[in-house]
């Protein structure tokens, strides 16, 4: 199966000149969704991973399935103000201004091997902040995995030294 | 396993006098997370369900695992402005003001039997809006399932005639 063909491309969204890669068509196709989740599982089933971190909100989808299949803890990274317990936080830049993500302060122990899951890497701001959260607690980011990478937006440069795995690439975006 | 014991109760959050039921402790405990997902799966594996709807953001976690296990389409219901394709929308009341949820307009076909998944039912505003979205497209809501119910907040009254299934109940909230 060519997963890339299952992504819906939407021209001029959210702004003129941008092609948005819509992953909901993968979620709504059970064979494609199963295939994507199974590819992640095959990659990580024999690796030393202690915890799965999923990023709010679409990272929850693939992260939760992977955590379930690997029988590992699932740690949500959430937008500011959504987690009720004691949290740590990290900021990242938006086009205009900043945003903040948070994680439970007891979610990761020092030395934990952590896999971070999100649906898409573009400029890399969110994933860099999620890595910072894991590292604040002494965790080691074993890898970051994504359904889709937009390599022209330079996300990898923002997180040097961290292994990245992507199932689909759209160049020329 | 008593799943209720796995929920972390946080007094006076988000406001004085409220006990917040924090489900992240279930997510972070692989045995509890597996148990909850397996209870949902056991309930629905022999039922006639065509599609799983998950509500942004924590409903994505249990909804995605269930869709994967049942090999069914996963349809996200999202906060306004997050879905790039053609959408339908429904409003619901907040304590002050209103909020809007959206769904892809091609996600449900007339006559589809739909299961809606969320982590928690309190006053029932969000789930009522999600039901309205499914029904706008001619879908039939077979059931709504939740990890946690706060029955004293009256959510069931907001969605009469729709079957509800919950794994955990906290009365006296």
Coordinates of C-alpha atoms in Angstrom, one line a residue, chain A:
Chain A
X1 CA 0.0 0.0 0.0
X2 CA 1.2 3.5 -0.8
X3 CA 0.3 5.5 2.3
X4 CA 1.2 8.7 0.6
X5 CA -1.8 8.3 -1.8
X6 CA -4.1 8.1 1.2
X7 CA -3.3 11.7 2.3
X8 CA -5.7 14.4 1.1
X9 CA -3.9 17.5 -0.2
X10 CA -5.8 20.7 0.2
X11 CA -4.5 23.7 -1.7
X12 CA -4.4 27.2 -0.2
X13 CA -5.1 26.2 3.4
X14 CA -4.8 27.6 6.0
X15 CA -3.4 30.5 3.8
X16 CA -2.9 31.1 0.1
X17 CA 0.0 29.2 -1.4
X18 CA 0.2 26.5 1.2
X19 CA -0.8 22.9 0.5
X20 CA -2.2 21.3 3.6
X21 CA -1.7 17.6 4.0
X22 CA -4.8 16.2 5.6
X23 CA -4.3 13.0 7.5
X24 CA -7.9 12.4 8.4
X25 CA -8.3 10.4 5.1
X26 CA -5.8 7.9 6.6
X27 CA -7.7 7.7 9.9
X28 CA -11.0 7.1 8.0
X29 CA -9.5 4.3 5.9
X30 CA -9.1 1.2 8.2
X31 CA -6.6 -0.5 5.9
X32 CA -4.4 2.6 5.7
X33 CA -4.7 3.3 9.4
X34 CA -3.8 -0.3 10.3
X35 CA -0.9 -0.2 7.9
X36 CA 0.6 3.0 9.4
X37 CA 0.2 1.7 13.0
X38 CA 1.7 -1.6 12.1
X39 CA 4.7 0.0 10.4
X40 CA 5.4 1.9 13.6
X41 CA 4.9 -1.2 15.7
X42 CA 7.3 -3.2 13.5
X43 CA 10.0 -0.6 13.9
X44 CA 9.8 -0.3 17.6
X45 CA 8.8 -3.7 18.9
X46 CA 12.3 -4.9 19.5
X47 CA 13.8 -1.6 20.5
X48 CA 14.5 -0.6 24.1
X49 CA 11.7 2.0 24.7
X50 CA 10.3 2.6 28.1
X51 CA 7.6 5.2 27.4
X52 CA 5.6 6.7 24.5
X53 CA 5.0 10.5 24.5
X54 CA 2.1 11.7 22.2
X55 CA 1.6 15.3 21.2
X56 CA -1.8 17.0 21.5
X57 CA -4.0 16.3 19.6
X58 CA -3.3 14.2 16.5
X59 CA -0.2 12.7 18.1
X60 CA -2.5 11.1 20.6
X61 CA -4.0 9.0 17.8
X62 CA -0.9 7.1 16.6
X63 CA 0.8 7.4 20.0
X64 CA -2.0 5.7 21.9
X65 CA -2.3 2.8 19.4
X66 CA 1.5 2.3 19.6
X67 CA 1.6 2.4 23.4
X68 CA -1.3 -0.1 23.5
X69 CA 0.5 -2.5 21.1
X70 CA 3.9 -2.2 22.8
X71 CA 2.3 -2.3 26.3
X72 CA 4.1 0.9 27.4
X73 CA 3.0 4.0 29.3
X74 CA 1.4 6.7 27.2
X75 CA 2.4 10.2 28.3
X76 CA 0.4 13.1 26.8
X77 CA 2.1 16.4 26.0
X78 CA -0.7 19.0 26.1
X79 CA -1.3 22.6 25.4
X80 CA -0.9 24.9 28.4
X81 CA -3.6 24.6 31.1
X82 CA -5.0 21.2 30.1
X83 CA -3.2 19.1 32.6
X84 CA -4.5 19.4 36.2
X85 CA -1.6 17.9 38.1
X86 CA 1.9 19.3 38.7
X87 CA 3.5 20.0 35.3
X88 CA 6.7 21.2 33.6
X89 CA 6.5 23.4 30.6
X90 CA 8.4 24.4 27.4
X91 CA 7.8 27.3 25.0
X92 CA 8.0 27.3 21.3
X93 CA 7.8 30.1 18.6
X94 CA 4.7 30.5 16.4
X95 CA 4.7 32.7 13.4
X96 CA 3.5 35.5 15.6
X97 CA 4.1 35.0 19.3
X98 CA 4.7 31.9 21.4
X99 CA 2.9 28.8 22.6
X100 CA 3.5 26.5 25.6
X101 CA 3.2 22.8 26.0
X102 CA 3.1 20.9 29.3
X103 CA 3.8 17.4 30.7
X104 CA 3.1 15.8 34.1
X105 CA 6.2 16.3 36.2
X106 CA 6.1 12.7 37.4
X107 CA 5.6 11.2 33.9
X108 CA 9.3 10.5 33.1
X109 CA 12.0 9.1 35.3
X110 CA 15.7 9.9 34.8
X111 CA 17.2 7.5 32.2
X112 CA 13.9 6.5 30.6
X113 CA 14.2 5.8 26.9
X114 CA 11.4 7.8 25.3
X115 CA 9.8 7.6 21.9
X116 CA 7.8 10.8 20.9
X117 CA 5.0 10.4 18.4
X118 CA 3.2 13.1 16.3
X119 CA 1.3 13.1 13.1
X120 CA 3.5 15.6 11.2
X121 CA 6.8 17.4 11.3
X122 CA 6.9 20.8 9.6
X123 CA 9.0 23.6 11.1
X124 CA 9.7 21.4 14.2
X125 CA 8.7 23.9 16.9
X126 CA 6.3 21.6 18.7
X127 CA 8.6 18.5 18.6
X128 CA 11.5 20.6 19.9
X129 CA 9.5 21.7 22.9
X130 CA 8.3 18.1 23.5
X131 CA 12.0 16.9 23.5
X132 CA 12.9 19.7 25.9
X133 CA 10.1 18.5 28.3
X134 CA 11.5 14.9 28.2
X135 CA 15.0 16.1 28.8
X136 CA 14.0 18.4 31.6
X137 CA 13.0 15.2 33.5
X138 CA 16.2 13.4 32.6
X139 CA 14.6 11.2 29.9
X140 CA 16.5 10.2 26.8
X141 CA 14.7 10.7 23.5
X142 CA 15.4 7.5 21.6
X143 CA 13.6 8.7 18.5
X144 CA 10.8 10.9 17.2
X145 CA 8.3 9.4 14.7
X146 CA 5.8 11.0 12.4
X147 CA 3.3 9.9 9.8
X148 CA 4.3 12.8 7.5
X149 CA 7.4 14.9 7.1
X150 CA 7.5 18.2 5.1
X151 CA 11.3 18.3 4.8
X152 CA 11.5 21.7 3.0
X153 CA 10.2 23.3 6.2
X154 CA 13.5 22.4 8.0
X155 CA 12.1 20.6 11.1
X156 CA 15.1 18.2 11.3
X157 CA 17.5 21.2 11.7
X158 CA 15.7 22.3 14.8
X159 CA 16.3 18.9 16.5
X160 CA 19.9 17.9 15.6
X161 CA 21.2 14.7 17.2
X162 CA 17.7 13.2 17.7
X163 CA 16.8 10.3 15.3
X164 CA 13.7 10.9 13.3
X165 CA 11.5 8.3 11.5
X166 CA 8.7 9.3 9.1
X167 CA 6.4 7.1 7.0
X168 CA 5.6 9.7 4.3
X169 CA 7.5 12.6 2.8
X170 CA 6.1 15.5 0.8
X171 CA 8.9 17.5 -0.8
X172 CA 8.4 20.8 -2.5
X173 CA 6.1 22.2 0.1

